[in-house]
XYZ file of C-alpha atoms in Angstrom:
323
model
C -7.174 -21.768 19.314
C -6.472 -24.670 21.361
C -5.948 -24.237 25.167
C -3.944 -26.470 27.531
C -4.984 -26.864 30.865
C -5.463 -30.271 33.633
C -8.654 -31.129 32.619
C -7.557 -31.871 28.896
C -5.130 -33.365 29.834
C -7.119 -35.960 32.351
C -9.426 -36.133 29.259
C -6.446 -37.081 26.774
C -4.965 -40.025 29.126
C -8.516 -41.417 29.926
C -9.442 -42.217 26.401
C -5.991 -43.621 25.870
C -6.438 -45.987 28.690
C -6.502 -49.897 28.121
C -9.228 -50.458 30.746
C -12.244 -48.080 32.192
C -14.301 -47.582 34.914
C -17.887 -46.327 35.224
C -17.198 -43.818 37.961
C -14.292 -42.202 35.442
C -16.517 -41.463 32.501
C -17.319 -38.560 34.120
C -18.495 -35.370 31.908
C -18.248 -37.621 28.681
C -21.750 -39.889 29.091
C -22.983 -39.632 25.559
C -26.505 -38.466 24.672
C -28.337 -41.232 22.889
C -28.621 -40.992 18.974
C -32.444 -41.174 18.517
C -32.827 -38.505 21.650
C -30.629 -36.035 20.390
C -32.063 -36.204 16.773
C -35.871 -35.887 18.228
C -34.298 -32.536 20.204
C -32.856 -31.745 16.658
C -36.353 -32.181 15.148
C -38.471 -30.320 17.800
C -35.913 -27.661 18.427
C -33.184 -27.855 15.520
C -31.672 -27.719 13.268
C -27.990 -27.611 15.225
C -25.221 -26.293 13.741
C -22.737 -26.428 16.294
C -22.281 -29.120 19.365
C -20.719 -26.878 22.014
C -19.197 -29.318 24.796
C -17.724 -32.678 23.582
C -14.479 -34.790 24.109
C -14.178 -34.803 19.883
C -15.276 -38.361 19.819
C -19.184 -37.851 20.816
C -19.670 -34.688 18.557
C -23.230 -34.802 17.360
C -22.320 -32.060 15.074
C -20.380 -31.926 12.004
C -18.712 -28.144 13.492
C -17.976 -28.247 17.440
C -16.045 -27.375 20.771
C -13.764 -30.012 22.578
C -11.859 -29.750 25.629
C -8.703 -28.513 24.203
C -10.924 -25.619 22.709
C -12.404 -24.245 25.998
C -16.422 -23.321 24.717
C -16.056 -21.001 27.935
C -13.670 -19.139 25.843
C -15.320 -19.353 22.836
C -17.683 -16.257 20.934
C -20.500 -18.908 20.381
C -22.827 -15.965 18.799
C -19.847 -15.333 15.832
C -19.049 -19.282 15.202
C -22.809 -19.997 15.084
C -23.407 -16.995 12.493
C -27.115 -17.205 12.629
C -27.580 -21.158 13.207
C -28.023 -23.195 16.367
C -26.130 -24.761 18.940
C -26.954 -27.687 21.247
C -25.139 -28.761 24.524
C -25.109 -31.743 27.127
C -23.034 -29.499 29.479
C -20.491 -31.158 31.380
C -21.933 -31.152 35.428
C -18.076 -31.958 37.328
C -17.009 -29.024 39.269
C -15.740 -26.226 38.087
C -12.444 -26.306 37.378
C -9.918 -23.156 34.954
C -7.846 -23.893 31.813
C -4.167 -22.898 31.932
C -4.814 -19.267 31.746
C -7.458 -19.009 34.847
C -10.299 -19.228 32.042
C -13.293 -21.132 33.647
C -14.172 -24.461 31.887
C -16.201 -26.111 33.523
C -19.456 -24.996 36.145
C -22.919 -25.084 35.279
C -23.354 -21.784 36.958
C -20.917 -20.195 34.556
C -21.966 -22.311 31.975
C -25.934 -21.052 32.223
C -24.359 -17.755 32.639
C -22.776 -17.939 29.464
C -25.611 -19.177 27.768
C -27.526 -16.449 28.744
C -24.880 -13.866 27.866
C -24.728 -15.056 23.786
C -28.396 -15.284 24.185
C -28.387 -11.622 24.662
C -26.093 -11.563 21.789
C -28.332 -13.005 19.414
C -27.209 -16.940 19.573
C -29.951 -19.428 19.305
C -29.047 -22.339 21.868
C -30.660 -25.405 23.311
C -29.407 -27.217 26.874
C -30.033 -31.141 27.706
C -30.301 -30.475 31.021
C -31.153 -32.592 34.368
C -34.811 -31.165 34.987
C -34.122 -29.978 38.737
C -35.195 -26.951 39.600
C -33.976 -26.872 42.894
C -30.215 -26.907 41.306
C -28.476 -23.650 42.462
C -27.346 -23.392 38.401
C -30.850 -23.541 37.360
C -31.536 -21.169 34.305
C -34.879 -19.383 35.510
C -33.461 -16.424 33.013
C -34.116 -19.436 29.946
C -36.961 -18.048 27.120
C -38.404 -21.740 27.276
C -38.064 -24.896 29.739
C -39.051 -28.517 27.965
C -39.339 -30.734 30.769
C -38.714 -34.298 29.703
C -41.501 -36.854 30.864
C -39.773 -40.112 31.708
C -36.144 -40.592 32.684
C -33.413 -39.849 30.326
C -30.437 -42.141 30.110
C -27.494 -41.988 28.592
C -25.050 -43.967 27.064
C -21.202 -45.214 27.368
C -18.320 -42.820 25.512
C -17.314 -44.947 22.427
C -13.773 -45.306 24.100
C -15.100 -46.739 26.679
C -13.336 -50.087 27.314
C -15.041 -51.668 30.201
C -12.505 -52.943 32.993
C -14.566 -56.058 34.546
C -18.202 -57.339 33.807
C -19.663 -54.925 36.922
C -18.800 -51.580 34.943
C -22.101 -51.798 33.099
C -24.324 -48.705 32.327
C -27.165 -48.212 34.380
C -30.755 -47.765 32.917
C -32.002 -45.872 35.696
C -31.739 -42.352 34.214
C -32.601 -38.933 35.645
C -35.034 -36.645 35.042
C -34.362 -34.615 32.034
C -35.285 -31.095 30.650
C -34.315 -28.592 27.575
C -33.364 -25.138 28.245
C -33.807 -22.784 25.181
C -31.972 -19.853 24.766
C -33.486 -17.607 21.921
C -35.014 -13.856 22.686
C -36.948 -14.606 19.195
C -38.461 -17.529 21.189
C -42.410 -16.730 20.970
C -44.106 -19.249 23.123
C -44.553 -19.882 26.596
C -42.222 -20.411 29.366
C -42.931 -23.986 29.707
C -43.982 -26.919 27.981
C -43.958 -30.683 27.908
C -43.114 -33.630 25.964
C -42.314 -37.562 26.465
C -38.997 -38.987 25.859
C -40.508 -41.683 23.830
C -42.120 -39.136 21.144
C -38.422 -37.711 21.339
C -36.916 -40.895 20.510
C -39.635 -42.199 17.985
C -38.936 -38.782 15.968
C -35.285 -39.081 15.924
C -35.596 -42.480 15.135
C -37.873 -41.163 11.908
C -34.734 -39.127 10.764
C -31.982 -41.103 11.543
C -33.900 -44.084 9.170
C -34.136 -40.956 6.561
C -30.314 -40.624 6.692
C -29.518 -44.027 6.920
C -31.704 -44.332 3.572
C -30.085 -41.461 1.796
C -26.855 -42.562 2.487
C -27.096 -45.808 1.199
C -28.534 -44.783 -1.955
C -25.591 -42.432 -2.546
C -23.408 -45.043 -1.960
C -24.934 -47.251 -4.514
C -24.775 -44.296 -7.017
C -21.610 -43.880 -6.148
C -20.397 -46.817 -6.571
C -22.454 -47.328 -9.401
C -20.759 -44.715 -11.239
C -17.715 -45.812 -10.402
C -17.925 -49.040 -12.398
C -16.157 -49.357 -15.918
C -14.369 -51.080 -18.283
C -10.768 -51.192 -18.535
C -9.788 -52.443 -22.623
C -6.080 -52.562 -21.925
C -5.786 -55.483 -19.030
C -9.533 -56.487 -18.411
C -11.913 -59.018 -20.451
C -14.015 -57.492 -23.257
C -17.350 -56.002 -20.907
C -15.373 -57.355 -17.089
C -16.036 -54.613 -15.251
C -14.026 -53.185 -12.307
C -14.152 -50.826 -9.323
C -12.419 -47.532 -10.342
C -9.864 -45.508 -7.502
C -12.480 -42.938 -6.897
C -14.948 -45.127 -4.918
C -12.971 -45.425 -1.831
C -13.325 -41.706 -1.343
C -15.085 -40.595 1.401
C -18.959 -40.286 1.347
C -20.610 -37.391 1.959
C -22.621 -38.841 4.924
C -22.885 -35.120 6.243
C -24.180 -33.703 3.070
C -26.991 -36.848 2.899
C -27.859 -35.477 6.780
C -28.265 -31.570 5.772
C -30.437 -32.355 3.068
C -32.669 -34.178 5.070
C -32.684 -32.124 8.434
C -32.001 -28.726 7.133
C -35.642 -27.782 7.784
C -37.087 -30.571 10.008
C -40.680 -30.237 10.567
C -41.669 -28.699 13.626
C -44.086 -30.235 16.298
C -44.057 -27.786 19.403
C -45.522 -24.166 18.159
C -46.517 -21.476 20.208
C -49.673 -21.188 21.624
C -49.824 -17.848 19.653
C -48.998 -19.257 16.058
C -51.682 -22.713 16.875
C -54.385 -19.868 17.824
C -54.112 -18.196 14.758
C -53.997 -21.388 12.420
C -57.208 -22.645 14.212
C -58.695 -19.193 13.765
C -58.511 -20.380 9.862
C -59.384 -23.504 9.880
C -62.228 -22.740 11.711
C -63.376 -19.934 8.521
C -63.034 -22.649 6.496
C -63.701 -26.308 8.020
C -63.475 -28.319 5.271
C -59.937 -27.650 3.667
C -57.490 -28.753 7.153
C -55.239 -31.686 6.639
C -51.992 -32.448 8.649
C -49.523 -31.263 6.075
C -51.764 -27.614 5.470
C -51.475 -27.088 9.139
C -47.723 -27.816 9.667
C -47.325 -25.011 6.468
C -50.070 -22.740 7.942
C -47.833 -22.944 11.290
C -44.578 -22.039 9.791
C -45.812 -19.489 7.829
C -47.532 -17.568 10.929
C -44.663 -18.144 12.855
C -42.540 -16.197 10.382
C -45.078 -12.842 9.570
C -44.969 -13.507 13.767
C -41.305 -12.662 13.623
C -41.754 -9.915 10.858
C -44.116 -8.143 13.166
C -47.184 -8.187 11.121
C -50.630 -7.041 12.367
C -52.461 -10.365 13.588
C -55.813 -9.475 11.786
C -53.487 -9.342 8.539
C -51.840 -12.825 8.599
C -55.458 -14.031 8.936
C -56.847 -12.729 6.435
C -53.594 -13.892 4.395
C -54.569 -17.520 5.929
C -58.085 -17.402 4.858
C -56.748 -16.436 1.592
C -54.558 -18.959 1.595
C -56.768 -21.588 2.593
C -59.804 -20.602 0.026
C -57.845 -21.391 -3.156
C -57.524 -25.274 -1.575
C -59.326 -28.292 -2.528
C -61.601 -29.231 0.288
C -61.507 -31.952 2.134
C -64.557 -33.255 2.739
C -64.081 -35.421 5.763
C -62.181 -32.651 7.375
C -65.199 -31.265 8.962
């Protein structure tokens, strides 16, 4: 249910605006394409964007302004799936009905308390500790090596040539929320390799979209006797429907491969590997890793999941430069 309150309202009259300035973008800097997608891949996949002005959704299912995420029972809407967030820092400031909307103290607070409820959430966060809102309760803190920037809302409408983005950046960190979370409390991982694997899926969707368009459209072509020259063919009604661009996106991401395991799961898979040297490749690790990272979560013995490796690993061809 949609909420009324200042904020939204500020929110509703900026974007409508015929001219912007830098210092009134405010909560609604937009996190870079490739970045969010490598956070997707690491940490993903999202189901849900929680804070967004309904333009910069990164999500195909999401909270804006008018809905109040404060208010929201992020645990029921996520039903099992993942949410990402690039919180909104302003102060803190209530909705119509005294309901807090903004605060990164409440908002870490909140995390914590669906956490507890069994949602599955990951922060973009600026990677100060020292911040009095800093989530030391988090399962798992990626700090971000190199400076994160971010970019203009796409309603954005520059006033003069000085309101230009800067490329400065800040430092940068994801908070996970998950009490399945099995690794350690810390870890650490460049922006670049961020980017450079969100840029690897976003090419994937790019290239899965444009080949259902041209099946599409390609099945959309055909011959009408009644007006058209014998074999002219023409462009039926149907092709300017709406493409599925969202359904080309879940195929592709719905299980993105993972990069950042637990030290527990990458013991065990070495453990393996190491009974049987000649059968390791790159794609027999990453399904090694995701299937101890599952009998992990079922709670089975340790001394059985290697034995199921070894198992697993002695019906494989070797490899014979694997050693």
């Amino acid at each position: 249910m949609s909420v009324n309150s200042q904020y939204a309202s500020a929110l509703r009259e900026l974007k409508t605006k015929q001219a912007h300035l830098l210092e009134e973008v405010g909560d609604q800097w937009r996190t870079p394409e490739d970045l969010f997608w490598g956070i997707n891949a690491v940490f993903g996949p999202f189901d849900m964007d929680l804070f967004t002005d309904g333009d910069n959704a990164h999500c195909a299912r999401y909270y804006t302004a008018e809905d109040n995420a404060l208010t929201q029972d992020w645990t029921a809407d996520l039903n099992g799936g993942k949410g990402f967030a690039n919180p909104p820092y302003s102060r803190p400031c209530k909705d119509e009905d005294g309901n807090d909307m903004t605060g990164m103290i409440t908002i870490m607070n909140k995390a914590k308390t669906e956490r507890d409820q069994g949602a599955k959430l990951a922060f973009l966060i600026r990677g100060v500790p020292s911040e009095t809102w800093w989530p030391e309760l988090a399962d798992h803190i990626c700090f971000i090596k190199g400076r994160v920037g971010f970019k203009l809302p796409d309603w954005f409408i520059p006033a003069n040539d000085k309101q230009k983005a800067s490329s400065a950046g800040f430092a940068g960190a994801i908070a996970i929320f998950d009490k399945e979370w099995r690794g350690g409390p810390i870890s650490y991982i460049h922006r670049d390799s961020l980017r450079a694997q969100g840029k690897k899926l976003l090419d994937m969707v790019e290239a899965a979209a444009e080949k259902k368009a041209a099946t599409y459209i390609t099945g959309t072509i055909e011959t009408r006797p009644d007006t058209a020259e014998q074999g002219e063919p023409i462009i039926a009604p149907q092709v300017s429907a709406k493409i599925d661009i969202e359904e080309q996106i879940a195929k592709v991401l719905t299980e993105p491969a993972n990069s950042v395991w637990p030290i527990e799961v990458l013991t065990l898979v070495e453990q393996a590997f190491s009974a049987n040297p000649n059968t390791k490749t790159e794609f027999r690790q990453q399904t090694l890793c995701e299937r101890v990272n599952q009998r992990l979560l079922d709670n089975v013995l340790k001394n059985d999941i290697i034995a199921e490796l070894n198992s697993m690993l002695a019906r494989c061809e070797q490899v014979e430069d694997a050693a």
